[in-house]
Amino acid sequence: MTPKLLHYDRHFIAVEKPSCLPTQPTPTSDDDLLSQTVVLVRKLREREGPVYIHPIHRLDAVVSGIVLFALSSKSLSRLNEALRNGEIERHYSAWVEGKIQETASRWEDYLYHDEFKKKAVIKAFPFEGAKRASLSFKVVPTISQTRPLTLIEIDLETGRYHQIRAQCAAHGYPILGDHYYGSRYRTQNTGIALHHSRMTFPHPITGKNIVIHSPFDESIFLTGED
């Protein structure tokens, strides 16, 4: 397979990851986005040979949307620095279960990555081993649904393990299809209704503001059965 190309130059590439595909190779996967993107870069360069490529961030296998890869060590260093300095903005779209009454809100919690259970634990107060996790969101008006669902756009302020999934569940609004964090409903595929839809960052070489878009097709998640 070839991933959908969103942006390419010799310094970095942005592609759209489908749900149910890991970002990088895993012991249990037959395919992954990194391997597909290497093939795509070779096609774009019209030559074979080794490709320097490294992800700047990762998406869970069940999440879809934008993934950014550096194509040089200089780009990797500068994009990682931009990420640490909060210069990379990441926005997500999601269907969550339940009706959120606010038009917009911000959540700040504390998240612990339980490596044994491979799950994020969320609490409203600091506790041992936990890191601050924050995001803000706004509700997107939609037509009435047969199930109690809310469409939201999320501004991810910190990038913790399973952060959006765990915070939404902890606040009583699990991501549609995310049974790992308490969803009661299924989607039409094995992914969840969470999509990395927009990314803004300074170009690693020129400093120019780059905006990457990956539209969220919210309708494809609404055909699953209870």
JSON list of N, CA and C in Angstrom, two decimals, residues 25-93:
[
{"chain": "A", "resi": 25, "resn": "PRO", "atom": "N", "xyz": [7.21, -0.63, 12.71]},
{"chain": "A", "resi": 25, "resn": "PRO", "atom": "CA", "xyz": [7.10, -2.09, 12.76]},
{"chain": "A", "resi": 25, "resn": "PRO", "atom": "C", "xyz": [6.89, -2.59, 14.19]},
{"chain": "A", "resi": 26, "resn": "THR", "atom": "N", "xyz": [6.07, -3.62, 14.32]},
{"chain": "A", "resi": 26, "resn": "THR", "atom": "CA", "xyz": [5.86, -4.29, 15.60]},
{"chain": "A", "resi": 26, "resn": "THR", "atom": "C", "xyz": [6.01, -5.80, 15.39]},
{"chain": "A", "resi": 27, "resn": "PRO", "atom": "N", "xyz": [6.24, -6.55, 16.45]},
{"chain": "A", "resi": 27, "resn": "PRO", "atom": "CA", "xyz": [6.40, -8.00, 16.29]},
{"chain": "A", "resi": 27, "resn": "PRO", "atom": "C", "xyz": [5.17, -8.69, 15.73]},
{"chain": "A", "resi": 28, "resn": "THR", "atom": "N", "xyz": [4.00, -8.08, 15.87]},
{"chain": "A", "resi": 28, "resn": "THR", "atom": "CA", "xyz": [2.76, -8.74, 15.45]},
{"chain": "A", "resi": 28, "resn": "THR", "atom": "C", "xyz": [2.17, -8.17, 14.16]},
{"chain": "A", "resi": 29, "resn": "SER", "atom": "N", "xyz": [2.82, -7.17, 13.56]},
{"chain": "A", "resi": 29, "resn": "SER", "atom": "CA", "xyz": [2.24, -6.54, 12.37]},
{"chain": "A", "resi": 29, "resn": "SER", "atom": "C", "xyz": [2.93, -7.02, 11.10]},
{"chain": "A", "resi": 30, "resn": "ASP", "atom": "N", "xyz": [2.14, -7.14, 10.03]},
{"chain": "A", "resi": 30, "resn": "ASP", "atom": "CA", "xyz": [2.68, -7.50, 8.72]},
{"chain": "A", "resi": 30, "resn": "ASP", "atom": "C", "xyz": [3.07, -6.26, 7.91]},
{"chain": "A", "resi": 31, "resn": "ASP", "atom": "N", "xyz": [2.56, -5.11, 8.31]},
{"chain": "A", "resi": 31, "resn": "ASP", "atom": "CA", "xyz": [2.81, -3.87, 7.58]},
{"chain": "A", "resi": 31, "resn": "ASP", "atom": "C", "xyz": [2.82, -2.72, 8.57]},
{"chain": "A", "resi": 32, "resn": "ASP", "atom": "N", "xyz": [3.37, -1.59, 8.15]},
{"chain": "A", "resi": 32, "resn": "ASP", "atom": "CA", "xyz": [3.42, -0.42, 9.01]},
{"chain": "A", "resi": 32, "resn": "ASP", "atom": "C", "xyz": [3.61, 0.82, 8.16]},
{"chain": "A", "resi": 33, "resn": "LEU", "atom": "N", "xyz": [3.27, 1.98, 8.73]},
{"chain": "A", "resi": 33, "resn": "LEU", "atom": "CA", "xyz": [3.32, 3.23, 7.99]},
{"chain": "A", "resi": 33, "resn": "LEU", "atom": "C", "xyz": [4.75, 3.62, 7.63]},
{"chain": "A", "resi": 34, "resn": "LEU", "atom": "N", "xyz": [5.70, 3.40, 8.51]},
{"chain": "A", "resi": 34, "resn": "LEU", "atom": "CA", "xyz": [7.09, 3.76, 8.23]},
{"chain": "A", "resi": 34, "resn": "LEU", "atom": "C", "xyz": [7.60, 3.05, 6.98]},
{"chain": "A", "resi": 35, "resn": "SER", "atom": "N", "xyz": [7.37, 1.75, 6.89]},
{"chain": "A", "resi": 35, "resn": "SER", "atom": "CA", "xyz": [7.82, 0.99, 5.72]},
{"chain": "A", "resi": 35, "resn": "SER", "atom": "C", "xyz": [7.15, 1.47, 4.45]},
{"chain": "A", "resi": 36, "resn": "GLN", "atom": "N", "xyz": [5.85, 1.75, 4.53]},
{"chain": "A", "resi": 36, "resn": "GLN", "atom": "CA", "xyz": [5.14, 2.27, 3.36]},
{"chain": "A", "resi": 36, "resn": "GLN", "atom": "C", "xyz": [5.68, 3.63, 2.93]},
{"chain": "A", "resi": 37, "resn": "THR", "atom": "N", "xyz": [6.03, 4.47, 3.90]},
{"chain": "A", "resi": 37, "resn": "THR", "atom": "CA", "xyz": [6.51, 5.81, 3.59]},
{"chain": "A", "resi": 37, "resn": "THR", "atom": "C", "xyz": [7.91, 5.76, 2.97]},
{"chain": "A", "resi": 38, "resn": "VAL", "atom": "N", "xyz": [8.74, 4.81, 3.37]},
{"chain": "A", "resi": 38, "resn": "VAL", "atom": "CA", "xyz": [10.05, 4.63, 2.74]},
{"chain": "A", "resi": 38, "resn": "VAL", "atom": "C", "xyz": [9.87, 4.35, 1.25]},
{"chain": "A", "resi": 39, "resn": "VAL", "atom": "N", "xyz": [8.94, 3.47, 0.92]},
{"chain": "A", "resi": 39, "resn": "VAL", "atom": "CA", "xyz": [8.65, 3.16, -0.49]},
{"chain": "A", "resi": 39, "resn": "VAL", "atom": "C", "xyz": [8.17, 4.40, -1.22]},
{"chain": "A", "resi": 40, "resn": "LEU", "atom": "N", "xyz": [7.31, 5.18, -0.58]},
{"chain": "A", "resi": 40, "resn": "LEU", "atom": "CA", "xyz": [6.79, 6.40, -1.20]},
{"chain": "A", "resi": 40, "resn": "LEU", "atom": "C", "xyz": [7.91, 7.40, -1.46]},
{"chain": "A", "resi": 41, "resn": "VAL", "atom": "N", "xyz": [8.81, 7.59, -0.50]},
{"chain": "A", "resi": 41, "resn": "VAL", "atom": "CA", "xyz": [9.93, 8.53, -0.68]},
{"chain": "A", "resi": 41, "resn": "VAL", "atom": "C", "xyz": [10.80, 8.10, -1.85]},
{"chain": "A", "resi": 42, "resn": "ARG", "atom": "N", "xyz": [11.06, 6.82, -1.99]},
{"chain": "A", "resi": 42, "resn": "ARG", "atom": "CA", "xyz": [11.86, 6.34, -3.13]},
{"chain": "A", "resi": 42, "resn": "ARG", "atom": "C", "xyz": [11.18, 6.65, -4.45]},
{"chain": "A", "resi": 43, "resn": "LYS", "atom": "N", "xyz": [9.87, 6.51, -4.49]},
{"chain": "A", "resi": 43, "resn": "LYS", "atom": "CA", "xyz": [9.13, 6.84, -5.71]},
{"chain": "A", "resi": 43, "resn": "LYS", "atom": "C", "xyz": [9.22, 8.33, -6.01]},
{"chain": "A", "resi": 44, "resn": "LEU", "atom": "N", "xyz": [9.08, 9.16, -4.98]},
{"chain": "A", "resi": 44, "resn": "LEU", "atom": "CA", "xyz": [9.14, 10.61, -5.17]},
{"chain": "A", "resi": 44, "resn": "LEU", "atom": "C", "xyz": [10.52, 11.06, -5.62]},
{"chain": "A", "resi": 45, "resn": "ARG", "atom": "N", "xyz": [11.55, 10.39, -5.12]},
{"chain": "A", "resi": 45, "resn": "ARG", "atom": "CA", "xyz": [12.93, 10.73, -5.50]},
{"chain": "A", "resi": 45, "resn": "ARG", "atom": "C", "xyz": [13.35, 10.06, -6.80]},
{"chain": "A", "resi": 46, "resn": "GLU", "atom": "N", "xyz": [12.55, 9.09, -7.22]},
{"chain": "A", "resi": 46, "resn": "GLU", "atom": "CA", "xyz": [12.82, 8.34, -8.46]},
{"chain": "A", "resi": 46, "resn": "GLU", "atom": "C", "xyz": [14.18, 7.65, -8.41]},
{"chain": "A", "resi": 47, "resn": "ARG", "atom": "N", "xyz": [14.48, 7.10, -7.25]},
{"chain": "A", "resi": 47, "resn": "ARG", "atom": "CA", "xyz": [15.71, 6.32, -7.13]},
{"chain": "A", "resi": 47, "resn": "ARG", "atom": "C", "xyz": [15.59, 5.37, -5.93]},
{"chain": "A", "resi": 48, "resn": "GLU", "atom": "N", "xyz": [16.30, 4.27, -6.04]},
{"chain": "A", "resi": 48, "resn": "GLU", "atom": "CA", "xyz": [16.35, 3.30, -4.95]},
{"chain": "A", "resi": 48, "resn": "GLU", "atom": "C", "xyz": [17.46, 3.68, -3.97]},
{"chain": "A", "resi": 49, "resn": "GLY", "atom": "N", "xyz": [17.68, 2.83, -3.01]},
{"chain": "A", "resi": 49, "resn": "GLY", "atom": "CA", "xyz": [18.74, 3.10, -2.06]},
{"chain": "A", "resi": 49, "resn": "GLY", "atom": "C", "xyz": [18.20, 3.41, -0.68]},
{"chain": "A", "resi": 50, "resn": "PRO", "atom": "N", "xyz": [19.11, 3.56, 0.29]},
{"chain": "A", "resi": 50, "resn": "PRO", "atom": "CA", "xyz": [18.68, 3.83, 1.67]},
{"chain": "A", "resi": 50, "resn": "PRO", "atom": "C", "xyz": [17.98, 5.17, 1.81]},
{"chain": "A", "resi": 51, "resn": "VAL", "atom": "N", "xyz": [17.04, 5.23, 2.73]},
{"chain": "A", "resi": 51, "resn": "VAL", "atom": "CA", "xyz": [16.29, 6.46, 3.01]},
{"chain": "A", "resi": 51, "resn": "VAL", "atom": "C", "xyz": [16.45, 6.78, 4.49]},
{"chain": "A", "resi": 52, "resn": "TYR", "atom": "N", "xyz": [16.94, 7.98, 4.79]},
{"chain": "A", "resi": 52, "resn": "TYR", "atom": "CA", "xyz": [16.97, 8.45, 6.18]},
{"chain": "A", "resi": 52, "resn": "TYR", "atom": "C", "xyz": [15.56, 8.91, 6.51]},
{"chain": "A", "resi": 53, "resn": "ILE", "atom": "N", "xyz": [14.95, 8.29, 7.51]},
{"chain": "A", "resi": 53, "resn": "ILE", "atom": "CA", "xyz": [13.58, 8.65, 7.87]},
{"chain": "A", "resi": 53, "resn": "ILE", "atom": "C", "xyz": [13.36, 8.35, 9.35]},
{"chain": "A", "resi": 54, "resn": "HIS", "atom": "N", "xyz": [12.69, 9.28, 10.03]},
{"chain": "A", "resi": 54, "resn": "HIS", "atom": "CA", "xyz": [12.44, 9.10, 11.46]},
{"chain": "A", "resi": 54, "resn": "HIS", "atom": "C", "xyz": [11.15, 9.83, 11.82]},
{"chain": "A", "resi": 55, "resn": "PRO", "atom": "N", "xyz": [10.22, 9.16, 12.53]},
{"chain": "A", "resi": 55, "resn": "PRO", "atom": "CA", "xyz": [8.98, 9.83, 12.92]},
{"chain": "A", "resi": 55, "resn": "PRO", "atom": "C", "xyz": [9.22, 10.90, 13.98]},
{"chain": "A", "resi": 56, "resn": "ILE", "atom": "N", "xyz": [8.54, 12.03, 13.85]},
{"chain": "A", "resi": 56, "resn": "ILE", "atom": "CA", "xyz": [8.61, 13.09, 14.85]},
{"chain": "A", "resi": 56, "resn": "ILE", "atom": "C", "xyz": [7.63, 12.81, 15.98]},
{"chain": "A", "resi": 57, "resn": "HIS", "atom": "N", "xyz": [6.59, 12.10, 15.68]},
{"chain": "A", "resi": 57, "resn": "HIS", "atom": "CA", "xyz": [5.58, 11.71, 16.67]},
{"chain": "A", "resi": 57, "resn": "HIS", "atom": "C", "xyz": [4.95, 10.42, 16.18]},
{"chain": "A", "resi": 58, "resn": "ARG", "atom": "N", "xyz": [4.13, 9.82, 16.98]},
{"chain": "A", "resi": 58, "resn": "ARG", "atom": "CA", "xyz": [3.47, 8.57, 16.61]},
{"chain": "A", "resi": 58, "resn": "ARG", "atom": "C", "xyz": [1.99, 8.64, 16.91]},
{"chain": "A", "resi": 59, "resn": "LEU", "atom": "N", "xyz": [1.24, 7.84, 16.19]},
{"chain": "A", "resi": 59, "resn": "LEU", "atom": "CA", "xyz": [-0.18, 7.67, 16.47]},
{"chain": "A", "resi": 59, "resn": "LEU", "atom": "C", "xyz": [-0.42, 6.23, 16.88]},
{"chain": "A", "resi": 60, "resn": "ASP", "atom": "N", "xyz": [-1.33, 6.02, 17.82]},
{"chain": "A", "resi": 60, "resn": "ASP", "atom": "CA", "xyz": [-1.73, 4.65, 18.15]},
{"chain": "A", "resi": 60, "resn": "ASP", "atom": "C", "xyz": [-2.24, 3.96, 16.89]},
{"chain": "A", "resi": 61, "resn": "ALA", "atom": "N", "xyz": [-2.10, 2.65, 16.83]},
{"chain": "A", "resi": 61, "resn": "ALA", "atom": "CA", "xyz": [-2.51, 1.92, 15.63]},
{"chain": "A", "resi": 61, "resn": "ALA", "atom": "C", "xyz": [-3.97, 2.16, 15.27]},
{"chain": "A", "resi": 62, "resn": "VAL", "atom": "N", "xyz": [-4.84, 2.31, 16.28]},
{"chain": "A", "resi": 62, "resn": "VAL", "atom": "CA", "xyz": [-6.27, 2.47, 16.03]},
{"chain": "A", "resi": 62, "resn": "VAL", "atom": "C", "xyz": [-6.67, 3.90, 15.67]},
{"chain": "A", "resi": 63, "resn": "VAL", "atom": "N", "xyz": [-5.71, 4.83, 15.69]},
{"chain": "A", "resi": 63, "resn": "VAL", "atom": "CA", "xyz": [-5.96, 6.24, 15.40]},
{"chain": "A", "resi": 63, "resn": "VAL", "atom": "C", "xyz": [-5.50, 6.56, 13.98]},
{"chain": "A", "resi": 64, "resn": "SER", "atom": "N", "xyz": [-6.23, 7.42, 13.28]},
{"chain": "A", "resi": 64, "resn": "SER", "atom": "CA", "xyz": [-5.87, 7.80, 11.92]},
{"chain": "A", "resi": 64, "resn": "SER", "atom": "C", "xyz": [-5.40, 9.25, 11.88]},
{"chain": "A", "resi": 65, "resn": "GLY", "atom": "N", "xyz": [-4.81, 9.63, 10.72]},
{"chain": "A", "resi": 65, "resn": "GLY", "atom": "CA", "xyz": [-4.46, 11.03, 10.52]},
{"chain": "A", "resi": 65, "resn": "GLY", "atom": "C", "xyz": [-3.00, 11.29, 10.25]},
{"chain": "A", "resi": 66, "resn": "ILE", "atom": "N", "xyz": [-2.59, 12.53, 10.45]},
{"chain": "A", "resi": 66, "resn": "ILE", "atom": "CA", "xyz": [-1.27, 13.02, 10.04]},
{"chain": "A", "resi": 66, "resn": "ILE", "atom": "C", "xyz": [-0.14, 12.41, 10.87]},
{"chain": "A", "resi": 67, "resn": "VAL", "atom": "N", "xyz": [0.88, 11.95, 10.15]},
{"chain": "A", "resi": 67, "resn": "VAL", "atom": "CA", "xyz": [2.15, 11.57, 10.79]},
{"chain": "A", "resi": 67, "resn": "VAL", "atom": "C", "xyz": [3.27, 12.27, 10.04]},
{"chain": "A", "resi": 68, "resn": "LEU", "atom": "N", "xyz": [4.17, 12.87, 10.79]},
{"chain": "A", "resi": 68, "resn": "LEU", "atom": "CA", "xyz": [5.28, 13.65, 10.22]},
{"chain": "A", "resi": 68, "resn": "LEU", "atom": "C", "xyz": [6.59, 12.88, 10.40]},
{"chain": "A", "resi": 69, "resn": "PHE", "atom": "N", "xyz": [7.37, 12.77, 9.30]},
{"chain": "A", "resi": 69, "resn": "PHE", "atom": "CA", "xyz": [8.66, 12.10, 9.33]},
{"chain": "A", "resi": 69, "resn": "PHE", "atom": "C", "xyz": [9.76, 13.06, 8.89]},
{"chain": "A", "resi": 70, "resn": "ALA", "atom": "N", "xyz": [10.86, 13.08, 9.62]},
{"chain": "A", "resi": 70, "resn": "ALA", "atom": "CA", "xyz": [12.04, 13.84, 9.20]},
{"chain": "A", "resi": 70, "resn": "ALA", "atom": "C", "xyz": [12.83, 13.02, 8.19]},
{"chain": "A", "resi": 71, "resn": "LEU", "atom": "N", "xyz": [13.41, 13.71, 7.20]},
{"chain": "A", "resi": 71, "resn": "LEU", "atom": "CA", "xyz": [14.17, 13.03, 6.16]},
{"chain": "A", "resi": 71, "resn": "LEU", "atom": "C", "xyz": [15.66, 13.38, 6.20]},
{"chain": "A", "resi": 72, "resn": "SER", "atom": "N", "xyz": [16.09, 14.04, 7.26]},
{"chain": "A", "resi": 72, "resn": "SER", "atom": "CA", "xyz": [17.51, 14.33, 7.46]},
{"chain": "A", "resi": 72, "resn": "SER", "atom": "C", "xyz": [17.75, 14.50, 8.95]},
{"chain": "A", "resi": 73, "resn": "SER", "atom": "N", "xyz": [19.01, 14.32, 9.36]},
{"chain": "A", "resi": 73, "resn": "SER", "atom": "CA", "xyz": [19.33, 14.46, 10.78]},
{"chain": "A", "resi": 73, "resn": "SER", "atom": "C", "xyz": [19.12, 15.88, 11.27]},
{"chain": "A", "resi": 74, "resn": "LYS", "atom": "N", "xyz": [19.40, 16.87, 10.40]},
{"chain": "A", "resi": 74, "resn": "LYS", "atom": "CA", "xyz": [19.19, 18.26, 10.79]},
{"chain": "A", "resi": 74, "resn": "LYS", "atom": "C", "xyz": [17.71, 18.54, 11.00]},
{"chain": "A", "resi": 75, "resn": "SER", "atom": "N", "xyz": [16.87, 18.05, 10.10]},
{"chain": "A", "resi": 75, "resn": "SER", "atom": "CA", "xyz": [15.42, 18.24, 10.25]},
{"chain": "A", "resi": 75, "resn": "SER", "atom": "C", "xyz": [14.91, 17.54, 11.50]},
{"chain": "A", "resi": 76, "resn": "LEU", "atom": "N", "xyz": [15.42, 16.34, 11.76]},
{"chain": "A", "resi": 76, "resn": "LEU", "atom": "CA", "xyz": [15.01, 15.60, 12.95]},
{"chain": "A", "resi": 76, "resn": "LEU", "atom": "C", "xyz": [15.33, 16.38, 14.21]},
{"chain": "A", "resi": 77, "resn": "SER", "atom": "N", "xyz": [16.54, 16.91, 14.29]},
{"chain": "A", "resi": 77, "resn": "SER", "atom": "CA", "xyz": [16.95, 17.66, 15.47]},
{"chain": "A", "resi": 77, "resn": "SER", "atom": "C", "xyz": [16.10, 18.90, 15.66]},
{"chain": "A", "resi": 78, "resn": "ARG", "atom": "N", "xyz": [15.84, 19.63, 14.58]},
{"chain": "A", "resi": 78, "resn": "ARG", "atom": "CA", "xyz": [15.10, 20.89, 14.70]},
{"chain": "A", "resi": 78, "resn": "ARG", "atom": "C", "xyz": [13.62, 20.65, 14.95]},
{"chain": "A", "resi": 79, "resn": "LEU", "atom": "N", "xyz": [13.05, 19.62, 14.34]},
{"chain": "A", "resi": 79, "resn": "LEU", "atom": "CA", "xyz": [11.64, 19.34, 14.58]},
{"chain": "A", "resi": 79, "resn": "LEU", "atom": "C", "xyz": [11.42, 18.80, 15.99]},
{"chain": "A", "resi": 80, "resn": "ASN", "atom": "N", "xyz": [12.35, 17.99, 16.48]},
{"chain": "A", "resi": 80, "resn": "ASN", "atom": "CA", "xyz": [12.25, 17.53, 17.86]},
{"chain": "A", "resi": 80, "resn": "ASN", "atom": "C", "xyz": [12.36, 18.69, 18.84]},
{"chain": "A", "resi": 81, "resn": "GLU", "atom": "N", "xyz": [13.24, 19.64, 18.53]},
{"chain": "A", "resi": 81, "resn": "GLU", "atom": "CA", "xyz": [13.37, 20.83, 19.38]},
{"chain": "A", "resi": 81, "resn": "GLU", "atom": "C", "xyz": [12.08, 21.65, 19.37]},
{"chain": "A", "resi": 82, "resn": "ALA", "atom": "N", "xyz": [11.49, 21.79, 18.17]},
{"chain": "A", "resi": 82, "resn": "ALA", "atom": "CA", "xyz": [10.22, 22.52, 18.07]},
{"chain": "A", "resi": 82, "resn": "ALA", "atom": "C", "xyz": [9.13, 21.82, 18.87]},
{"chain": "A", "resi": 83, "resn": "LEU", "atom": "N", "xyz": [9.14, 20.50, 18.87]},
{"chain": "A", "resi": 83, "resn": "LEU", "atom": "CA", "xyz": [8.16, 19.74, 19.64]},
{"chain": "A", "resi": 83, "resn": "LEU", "atom": "C", "xyz": [8.35, 19.97, 21.14]},
{"chain": "A", "resi": 84, "resn": "ARG", "atom": "N", "xyz": [9.59, 19.93, 21.59]},
{"chain": "A", "resi": 84, "resn": "ARG", "atom": "CA", "xyz": [9.88, 20.16, 23.01]},
{"chain": "A", "resi": 84, "resn": "ARG", "atom": "C", "xyz": [9.50, 21.58, 23.45]},
{"chain": "A", "resi": 85, "resn": "ASN", "atom": "N", "xyz": [9.66, 22.53, 22.54]},
{"chain": "A", "resi": 85, "resn": "ASN", "atom": "CA", "xyz": [9.39, 23.94, 22.86]},
{"chain": "A", "resi": 85, "resn": "ASN", "atom": "C", "xyz": [7.93, 24.34, 22.66]},
{"chain": "A", "resi": 86, "resn": "GLY", "atom": "N", "xyz": [7.10, 23.38, 22.31]},
{"chain": "A", "resi": 86, "resn": "GLY", "atom": "CA", "xyz": [5.68, 23.68, 22.12]},
{"chain": "A", "resi": 86, "resn": "GLY", "atom": "C", "xyz": [5.38, 24.44, 20.85]},
{"chain": "A", "resi": 87, "resn": "GLU", "atom": "N", "xyz": [6.26, 24.36, 19.85]},
{"chain": "A", "resi": 87, "resn": "GLU", "atom": "CA", "xyz": [6.07, 25.09, 18.60]},
{"chain": "A", "resi": 87, "resn": "GLU", "atom": "C", "xyz": [5.31, 24.28, 17.55]},
{"chain": "A", "resi": 88, "resn": "ILE", "atom": "N", "xyz": [5.04, 23.03, 17.87]},
{"chain": "A", "resi": 88, "resn": "ILE", "atom": "CA", "xyz": [4.26, 22.18, 16.97]},
{"chain": "A", "resi": 88, "resn": "ILE", "atom": "C", "xyz": [2.86, 22.04, 17.55]},
{"chain": "A", "resi": 89, "resn": "GLU", "atom": "N", "xyz": [1.87, 22.52, 16.82]},
{"chain": "A", "resi": 89, "resn": "GLU", "atom": "CA", "xyz": [0.48, 22.44, 17.25]},
{"chain": "A", "resi": 89, "resn": "GLU", "atom": "C", "xyz": [-0.18, 21.23, 16.61]},
{"chain": "A", "resi": 90, "resn": "ARG", "atom": "N", "xyz": [-0.89, 20.46, 17.43]},
{"chain": "A", "resi": 90, "resn": "ARG", "atom": "CA", "xyz": [-1.56, 19.26, 16.94]},
{"chain": "A", "resi": 90, "resn": "ARG", "atom": "C", "xyz": [-3.05, 19.32, 17.29]},
{"chain": "A", "resi": 91, "resn": "HIS", "atom": "N", "xyz": [-3.86, 19.16, 16.28]},
{"chain": "A", "resi": 91, "resn": "HIS", "atom": "CA", "xyz": [-5.31, 19.25, 16.44]},
{"chain": "A", "resi": 91, "resn": "HIS", "atom": "C", "xyz": [-5.95, 17.94, 15.97]},
{"chain": "A", "resi": 92, "resn": "TYR", "atom": "N", "xyz": [-6.90, 17.48, 16.75]},
{"chain": "A", "resi": 92, "resn": "TYR", "atom": "CA", "xyz": [-7.58, 16.22, 16.45]},
{"chain": "A", "resi": 92, "resn": "TYR", "atom": "C", "xyz": [-9.09, 16.45, 16.34]},
{"chain": "A", "resi": 93, "resn": "SER", "atom": "N", "xyz": [-9.74, 15.56, 15.62]},
{"chain": "A", "resi": 93, "resn": "SER", "atom": "CA", "xyz": [-11.20, 15.52, 15.57]},
{"chain": "A", "resi": 93, "resn": "SER", "atom": "C", "xyz": [-11.65, 14.17, 16.11]}
]
